[in-house]
Coordinates of C-alpha atoms in Angstrom, one line a residue:
Chain A
M1 CA 116.0 103.1 117.7
N2 CA 112.9 101.3 116.6
T3 CA 109.5 102.9 116.5
G4 CA 106.5 101.0 117.8
F5 CA 103.5 99.7 115.9
W6 CA 100.9 102.2 117.1
A7 CA 103.1 105.3 116.8
S8 CA 104.1 104.3 113.3
T9 CA 100.5 103.5 112.3
R10 CA 99.3 106.8 113.7
A11 CA 102.0 108.7 111.8
I12 CA 101.2 107.1 108.5
L13 CA 97.5 107.6 109.0
Q14 CA 98.0 111.2 109.9
K15 CA 100.3 111.7 106.9
D16 CA 97.6 110.3 104.5
F17 CA 95.0 112.6 106.0
Q18 CA 97.3 115.6 105.7
A19 CA 98.2 114.7 102.1
E20 CA 94.5 114.3 101.2
F21 CA 93.5 117.5 102.9
R22 CA 96.2 119.3 100.7
G23 CA 95.8 117.5 97.4
R24 CA 92.2 116.2 97.5
E25 CA 93.3 113.6 95.1
L26 CA 91.4 110.6 96.4
I27 CA 88.1 111.6 97.9
S28 CA 87.2 114.0 95.1
V29 CA 87.7 111.3 92.4
M30 CA 85.9 108.6 94.5
L31 CA 83.0 110.9 95.3
V32 CA 82.5 112.2 91.7
F33 CA 82.6 108.6 90.4
A34 CA 80.2 107.4 93.2
L35 CA 77.7 110.1 92.5
M36 CA 77.8 109.6 88.8
S37 CA 77.4 105.9 89.2
V38 CA 74.3 106.1 91.4
L39 CA 72.8 108.7 89.2
V40 CA 73.3 106.6 86.1
F41 CA 71.8 103.6 87.8
S42 CA 68.8 105.6 89.0
F43 CA 68.0 106.5 85.4
A44 CA 68.8 103.1 84.0
L45 CA 66.7 101.1 86.5
E46 CA 63.3 102.5 86.1
L47 CA 61.8 99.9 88.4
D48 CA 58.6 99.6 90.4
R49 CA 58.9 100.3 94.2
L50 CA 59.5 96.7 95.3
A51 CA 62.0 95.9 92.5
R52 CA 63.9 99.1 93.3
R53 CA 64.2 98.1 97.0
E54 CA 65.7 94.8 95.9
A55 CA 68.1 96.3 93.4
V56 CA 69.3 99.3 95.4
A57 CA 71.7 97.2 97.7
G58 CA 73.5 95.9 94.6
V59 CA 73.8 99.5 93.2
L60 CA 75.2 100.7 96.6
W61 CA 77.9 97.9 96.8
V62 CA 78.9 98.0 93.1
T63 CA 79.5 101.7 93.5
V64 CA 81.3 101.4 96.9
V65 CA 83.6 98.6 95.5
F66 CA 84.6 100.5 92.3
A67 CA 85.0 103.8 94.2
S68 CA 87.3 102.0 96.6
V69 CA 89.3 100.6 93.7
L70 CA 89.9 104.1 92.5
G71 CA 91.0 105.2 96.0
L72 CA 93.2 102.2 96.6
N73 CA 95.0 102.6 93.3
R74 CA 95.7 106.3 93.9
S75 CA 96.7 105.8 97.6
M76 CA 99.4 103.2 96.8
N77 CA 100.6 105.0 93.7
Q78 CA 101.3 108.1 95.9
E79 CA 103.8 105.9 97.7
R80 CA 105.3 104.4 94.6
D81 CA 105.5 107.4 92.3
S82 CA 108.1 109.3 94.3
G83 CA 109.7 106.2 95.8
A84 CA 108.3 107.1 99.2
M85 CA 107.5 103.4 99.8
D86 CA 111.2 102.8 99.9
A87 CA 111.5 105.5 102.5
L88 CA 108.8 103.8 104.6
L89 CA 110.5 100.4 104.2
L90 CA 113.8 102.0 105.3
A91 CA 112.3 103.4 108.5
P92 CA 112.8 101.3 111.6
I93 CA 109.1 100.4 111.9
P94 CA 107.2 97.1 111.6
R95 CA 106.0 96.4 108.0
S96 CA 102.6 95.6 109.5
A97 CA 102.4 99.2 110.7
I98 CA 102.7 100.4 107.1
F99 CA 99.9 98.1 106.2
A100 CA 97.7 99.2 109.1
G101 CA 98.3 103.0 108.4
K102 CA 97.5 102.6 104.7
F103 CA 94.5 100.4 105.4
L104 CA 93.0 102.7 108.0
A105 CA 93.4 105.7 105.7
N106 CA 91.7 103.8 102.8
Y107 CA 89.0 102.6 105.1
A108 CA 88.2 106.1 106.3
F109 CA 88.1 107.5 102.8
T110 CA 85.9 104.7 101.4
L111 CA 83.7 104.9 104.4
F112 CA 83.3 108.6 104.0
V113 CA 82.1 108.1 100.4
G114 CA 79.8 105.2 101.4
A115 CA 78.3 107.2 104.2
L116 CA 77.6 110.1 101.8
L117 CA 75.9 107.7 99.3
L118 CA 73.3 106.7 101.9
P119 CA 71.4 110.0 102.0
V120 CA 71.9 110.6 98.3
M121 CA 70.5 107.2 97.4
T122 CA 67.6 107.7 99.8
V123 CA 66.6 110.7 97.8
L124 CA 67.3 109.3 94.3
Y125 CA 65.7 105.9 94.9
N126 CA 63.1 106.8 97.4
V127 CA 64.2 104.0 99.7
T128 CA 65.2 104.6 103.4
M129 CA 68.9 103.8 103.3
I130 CA 70.0 105.2 106.7
T131 CA 69.2 102.7 109.4
P132 CA 71.5 101.5 112.2
Y133 CA 71.8 98.1 110.6
S134 CA 72.7 99.4 107.2
V135 CA 75.4 101.5 108.8
I136 CA 76.8 98.4 110.6
V137 CA 76.8 96.5 107.3
L138 CA 78.6 99.4 105.6
L139 CA 81.3 99.4 108.4
L140 CA 81.9 95.7 108.1
G141 CA 81.7 95.4 104.3
V142 CA 84.1 98.3 103.7
W143 CA 86.5 96.9 106.3
G144 CA 86.7 93.6 104.4
I145 CA 87.1 95.2 101.0
C146 CA 89.8 97.7 102.2
T147 CA 91.9 95.1 104.0
V148 CA 92.3 92.9 101.0
G149 CA 92.3 95.9 98.7
T150 CA 95.3 97.5 100.5
L151 CA 97.3 94.3 100.2
L152 CA 96.5 93.8 96.6
S153 CA 97.1 97.4 95.6
A154 CA 100.5 97.1 97.1
M155 CA 101.1 94.1 94.8
T156 CA 99.6 95.6 91.6
S157 CA 101.2 99.0 92.0
Q158 CA 104.6 97.3 91.3
A159 CA 103.3 95.8 88.1
R160 CA 103.1 97.5 84.7
G161 CA 99.4 98.4 84.1
G162 CA 98.7 97.8 87.8
E163 CA 95.8 100.2 88.0
A164 CA 93.8 98.0 85.5
L165 CA 95.0 94.9 87.3
L166 CA 93.6 95.8 90.8
P167 CA 89.9 95.2 90.1
I168 CA 90.7 92.0 88.3
V169 CA 92.5 90.5 91.3
L170 CA 90.4 92.3 94.0
L171 CA 86.9 91.3 92.9
P172 CA 87.3 87.5 93.1
V173 CA 89.1 87.7 96.5
A174 CA 86.6 90.2 97.9
L175 CA 83.6 88.3 96.5
P176 CA 82.6 86.7 99.8
V177 CA 82.5 90.1 101.5
I178 CA 80.6 91.7 98.6
M179 CA 78.1 88.9 98.5
A180 CA 77.4 89.0 102.2
S181 CA 77.2 92.8 102.2
V182 CA 74.6 92.8 99.3
R183 CA 72.5 90.0 100.9
A184 CA 72.5 91.7 104.3
T185 CA 71.7 95.2 102.9
T186 CA 68.9 93.7 100.7
G187 CA 67.3 92.1 103.7
I188 CA 67.5 95.3 105.7
L189 CA 66.1 97.6 102.9
T190 CA 63.3 95.2 101.9
G191 CA 62.1 95.0 105.5
A192 CA 62.7 91.2 105.7
P193 CA 62.5 89.6 109.2
I194 CA 65.8 90.2 111.1
A195 CA 66.3 86.4 111.4
D196 CA 66.6 86.2 107.6
W197 CA 69.7 88.4 107.3
E198 CA 71.3 88.8 110.7
G199 CA 73.4 85.7 110.1
W200 CA 75.4 87.6 107.5
L201 CA 76.8 90.0 110.1
P202 CA 79.0 87.5 112.0
I203 CA 80.1 86.1 108.7
M204 CA 81.1 89.5 107.5
A205 CA 82.9 90.3 110.8
G206 CA 84.7 86.9 110.6
I207 CA 85.8 87.5 107.0
A208 CA 87.0 91.0 107.8
L209 CA 89.0 89.7 110.8
F210 CA 90.5 86.9 108.8
Y211 CA 91.5 89.2 106.0
S212 CA 93.0 91.7 108.4
V213 CA 95.3 89.2 110.1
V214 CA 96.3 87.4 106.8
C215 CA 96.9 90.7 104.9
A216 CA 98.9 92.3 107.7
F217 CA 101.1 89.3 107.8
A218 CA 101.5 89.0 104.0
F219 CA 102.2 92.7 103.5
A220 CA 105.9 92.3 104.4
F221 CA 106.4 89.7 101.7
V222 CA 104.5 91.7 99.1
V223 CA 106.5 95.0 99.5
E224 CA 109.9 93.4 99.8
E225 CA 111.6 92.0 96.7
Chain B
M1 CA 140.3 106.4 112.1
T2 CA 142.4 103.4 112.8
T3 CA 142.5 100.2 110.8
T4 CA 141.8 98.1 113.9
E5 CA 138.4 99.7 114.1
R6 CA 135.5 97.5 113.1
P7 CA 134.4 98.4 109.6
I8 CA 131.0 99.9 109.2
I9 CA 130.4 97.7 106.2
D10 CA 131.8 94.2 105.7
I11 CA 130.7 92.4 102.5
E12 CA 131.9 88.9 101.9
N13 CA 131.4 87.0 98.7
L14 CA 128.1 88.6 98.0
T15 CA 125.9 87.3 95.2
K16 CA 122.5 88.4 94.0
T17 CA 120.5 87.0 91.2
Y18 CA 117.1 88.1 89.8
G19 CA 115.5 84.9 88.5
F20 CA 118.3 83.4 86.4
L21 CA 120.1 86.7 85.9
P22 CA 123.2 87.1 88.1
V23 CA 123.6 90.8 89.1
L24 CA 126.3 90.5 91.7
R25 CA 128.9 87.7 91.5
G26 CA 131.1 87.3 94.6
V27 CA 131.6 90.9 95.7
S28 CA 133.8 91.5 98.8
F29 CA 135.0 94.7 100.4
Q30 CA 135.0 96.6 103.6
V31 CA 134.3 100.3 104.3
Q32 CA 135.7 102.0 107.4
R33 CA 133.8 104.6 109.4
G34 CA 134.1 108.1 107.9
E35 CA 135.1 107.0 104.4
F36 CA 133.6 108.6 101.3
V37 CA 133.4 105.8 98.7
A38 CA 132.3 106.2 95.1
L39 CA 130.8 103.2 93.3
L40 CA 131.3 103.4 89.5
G41 CA 130.0 101.0 86.9
A42 CA 127.9 100.8 83.8
N43 CA 124.1 100.7 83.9
G44 CA 123.1 97.2 85.1
S45 CA 126.5 96.5 86.7
G46 CA 124.9 96.0 90.1
K47 CA 125.6 99.3 91.9
S48 CA 122.0 100.1 92.8
T49 CA 121.4 96.5 93.8
L50 CA 124.4 96.7 96.1
L51 CA 122.9 99.8 97.8
K52 CA 119.5 98.1 98.1
L53 CA 121.2 95.1 99.7
L54 CA 123.0 97.4 102.2
C55 CA 119.8 99.0 103.4
G56 CA 117.9 95.8 103.4
L57 CA 115.4 96.6 100.6
T58 CA 116.3 93.4 98.9
Q59 CA 117.9 90.1 100.1
P60 CA 121.2 88.6 99.0
T61 CA 121.2 85.2 97.2
N62 CA 124.4 84.2 98.9
G63 CA 127.3 85.7 100.9
K64 CA 127.4 87.9 104.0
I65 CA 126.7 91.6 104.6
A66 CA 127.3 93.2 108.0
V67 CA 126.4 96.9 108.6
G68 CA 127.7 98.4 111.8
G69 CA 128.3 94.9 113.1
W70 CA 124.7 93.8 112.4
Q71 CA 124.1 90.9 110.0
M72 CA 121.8 91.6 107.1
P73 CA 119.0 90.7 106.4
Q74 CA 118.4 89.0 109.7
E75 CA 119.0 92.2 111.8
A76 CA 117.8 94.6 109.1
R77 CA 115.4 96.5 111.5
A78 CA 118.3 97.4 113.8
V79 CA 120.4 98.6 110.8
R80 CA 117.7 100.7 109.2
S81 CA 117.9 103.5 111.9
Q82 CA 121.6 103.8 111.1
I83 CA 121.2 104.3 107.3
G84 CA 120.0 107.3 105.3
L85 CA 119.2 106.7 101.6
V86 CA 119.2 109.4 98.9
S87 CA 118.0 108.0 95.6
H88 CA 117.5 109.5 92.1
K89 CA 113.8 109.3 93.1
S90 CA 113.0 111.9 95.8
L91 CA 111.4 109.6 98.4
I92 CA 109.4 112.7 99.4
Y93 CA 105.6 113.3 99.4
P94 CA 104.9 116.1 96.9
T95 CA 101.7 117.2 98.4
L96 CA 103.2 117.8 101.8
T97 CA 105.4 120.8 102.6
G98 CA 109.2 120.3 103.1
Y99 CA 108.6 120.8 106.9
E100 CA 105.7 118.4 107.0
N101 CA 107.7 115.7 105.1
L102 CA 110.5 116.0 107.7
A103 CA 108.1 116.0 110.6
F104 CA 106.5 112.8 109.3
F105 CA 109.8 111.0 108.8
A106 CA 110.9 112.2 112.3
R107 CA 107.9 110.4 113.8
L108 CA 108.7 107.2 112.0
Y109 CA 112.2 107.3 113.4
G110 CA 110.8 107.9 116.9
I111 CA 112.0 111.5 117.0
T112 CA 109.6 114.1 118.5
P113 CA 109.3 116.6 115.7
N114 CA 110.8 119.7 117.3
A115 CA 110.2 122.9 115.2
N116 CA 113.6 124.4 116.0
A117 CA 115.4 121.2 115.1
L118 CA 113.5 120.7 111.8
N119 CA 113.9 124.3 110.8
A120 CA 117.6 124.1 111.5
L121 CA 117.8 121.0 109.3
L122 CA 115.9 122.8 106.5
E123 CA 118.3 125.8 107.0
S124 CA 121.3 123.5 106.6
V125 CA 120.1 122.4 103.2
G126 CA 119.1 125.9 102.2
L127 CA 115.3 125.3 102.3
R128 CA 114.4 127.3 105.4
K129 CA 112.1 129.7 103.5
A130 CA 110.8 127.1 101.1
G131 CA 109.9 124.7 103.9
T132 CA 106.4 126.0 104.1
R133 CA 105.7 125.3 100.4
P134 CA 104.4 122.0 99.1
A135 CA 107.3 119.9 97.8
R136 CA 105.7 119.6 94.4
T137 CA 106.6 123.3 93.8
Y138 CA 110.3 122.6 94.3
S139 CA 112.9 122.4 91.6
R140 CA 114.8 119.1 91.1
G141 CA 117.7 120.5 93.0
M142 CA 115.6 121.6 95.9
M143 CA 113.9 118.3 96.0
Q144 CA 117.3 116.6 96.1
R145 CA 118.3 118.8 99.0
L146 CA 115.1 118.0 100.9
S147 CA 115.8 114.3 100.2
I148 CA 119.2 114.7 101.8
A149 CA 117.7 116.5 104.8
R150 CA 115.2 113.6 105.2
A151 CA 118.1 111.1 105.0
L152 CA 120.1 113.0 107.6
L153 CA 117.2 113.4 109.9
P154 CA 117.9 110.4 112.2
N155 CA 121.7 111.3 112.1
P156 CA 122.6 108.1 110.4
H157 CA 126.1 106.6 110.6
L158 CA 125.9 105.7 106.9
L159 CA 124.5 107.7 104.0
L160 CA 123.9 105.9 100.7
L161 CA 123.5 108.0 97.6
D162 CA 122.2 106.4 94.5
E163 CA 122.8 108.7 91.5
P164 CA 122.1 111.9 93.4
Y165 CA 123.2 114.1 90.5
T166 CA 120.6 112.8 88.1
G167 CA 118.7 115.6 86.6
L168 CA 120.5 118.4 88.4
D169 CA 121.7 121.5 86.6
Q170 CA 125.3 122.9 87.2
E171 CA 124.3 125.2 90.0
A172 CA 122.3 122.5 91.8
S173 CA 125.2 120.1 91.3
H174 CA 127.7 122.5 93.0
A175 CA 125.2 123.0 95.9
L176 CA 125.0 119.2 96.3
D177 CA 128.8 119.0 96.2
A178 CA 129.1 121.4 99.1
L179 CA 126.3 119.7 101.0
L180 CA 128.0 116.3 100.6
Q181 CA 131.4 117.7 101.6
D182 CA 129.8 119.2 104.8
T183 CA 128.1 115.9 105.5
H184 CA 131.3 113.9 105.1
G185 CA 133.1 116.6 107.2
A186 CA 130.6 116.0 110.0
G187 CA 131.8 112.4 110.3
H188 CA 129.2 110.5 108.3
T189 CA 130.3 107.5 106.1
L190 CA 129.1 108.1 102.5
I191 CA 128.7 105.6 99.7
M192 CA 127.7 107.1 96.4
T193 CA 126.9 105.7 92.9
S194 CA 127.3 108.3 90.2
H195 CA 127.9 108.9 86.5
D196 CA 129.2 112.4 87.3
L197 CA 133.0 111.8 87.1
A198 CA 133.8 115.4 88.0
S199 CA 132.0 115.2 91.3
V200 CA 133.3 111.7 92.0
A201 CA 136.9 112.9 91.4
R202 CA 136.4 116.0 93.6
L203 CA 134.6 114.3 96.5
A204 CA 135.3 110.6 96.9
K205 CA 138.3 109.4 98.8
R206 CA 138.0 105.9 97.5
I207 CA 136.9 104.5 94.1
I208 CA 135.3 101.1 93.7
I209 CA 134.5 100.1 90.1
I210 CA 132.0 97.3 89.6
N211 CA 132.0 95.5 86.3
K212 CA 129.6 92.6 85.4
G213 CA 128.8 92.0 89.0
K214 CA 132.4 91.9 90.3
V215 CA 134.8 94.4 91.9
A216 CA 137.1 95.4 89.0
H217 CA 139.0 98.1 90.9
D218 CA 139.2 99.2 94.5
A219 CA 141.7 101.9 95.5
P220 CA 142.0 105.3 97.2
N221 CA 141.3 108.3 95.1
E222 CA 144.7 110.0 95.0
G223 CA 143.7 113.3 93.5
L224 CA 142.6 111.8 90.2
S225 CA 141.2 114.2 87.6
P226 CA 137.9 113.3 85.8
L227 CA 139.9 112.4 82.7
A228 CA 142.3 110.1 84.7
L229 CA 139.3 108.6 86.3
A230 CA 137.7 107.9 82.9
E231 CA 141.0 106.2 81.8
L232 CA 141.1 104.2 85.0
Y233 CA 137.5 103.1 84.4
A234 CA 138.3 102.1 80.8
H235 CA 141.3 100.1 82.0
A236 CA 139.4 98.3 84.7
T237 CA 136.3 97.4 82.6
G238 CA 137.6 97.4 79.1
E239 CA 134.8 99.8 78.2
R240 CA 134.7 103.6 77.7
F241 CA 132.9 105.5 80.5
N242 CA 129.4 106.6 79.4
G243 CA 128.7 109.4 81.9

């Protein structure tokens, strides 16, 4: 008896939430790192008001990317350490459902951390970070980073020293998403005319969609020997 | 069981190489339904690779594998629901409780997680009370029993056991013996790799010895003692058994 895509995806997502609720191994580490990072940047960048508005988007995305690397590494290592990935691969489910379940969990955790950063950075940097558009950019940017990050973490977790390897392979591949996210966020936070930055949103959505399809397809080849 | 029955496993001239390193070199044998087969061999002889090939976790370089009449790896997805795997790794999520682990894997196998059925399964491996505790608090023996419960969850025709005795103390080994005997008695086909000659001699009904990627011995276990099994191993491979 084979289990369908959505039922398998939902089961894996639910399992990751349940494991995180029990162990608090991902979000706690991601959150502490993210808060320390924005705090250090706020002391390091003693800038005037305008320069701060321009720099704060970069601080946000650097923090989100590296926090997501921590989460992605831990999430995939949970599957590898006890050999549970083999149990998932043995189950009569589509490989793409394993990818989708892991991706959605990583996306939710990273988004949670990113969403918490917005009010914290508003206070620390005295810049209004919470706007409908900055939330949309966060949703799209994290989507793009987590799709490619889930695939690459599945690859690097099989290698010796894989935790150190993930940022090295992830950053070049995710660069288009990171660049578009920083540009769009800078435009929003500096109050630039909407026409100056709105073009980045469909680009981000397109990249996220492209990565989602390619990564879901490639996942089966990555996890099988 | 009759010999005219279609074998549950049919392996023909199977080869597997990793890069330029040949691991299996022309392995052929059949396993009938309800058999309990022990695979013996030195480390690196290809036993674990053979189990991985049987459950579709890796692909053969050449040759044919059929499990339950399905061709591997082309029809691997159909085969997966008929196979349970117990490895020296637990294949269990340590942060989840024993019960939650079983409920999760039940969903993956399209089984509605029924509390009575899951508790009965936990009971059958002696973990009914411990089922509410996170698996990370389990001993190695308890973890292995939970792993067997997970493998038996979809009621598979074929149970593959890769070094299930690794790291178990004597008491846990005896408990595992009893559990495997019960499982075999219930009609499951079992294939086990092990370095524990005492358990192999006691439980397995057929011994296959793999040496340098080839079948060096394949015969029924006619009440061999562990010592006789060690001698048989030395005769078949030309090497002393390192258990």
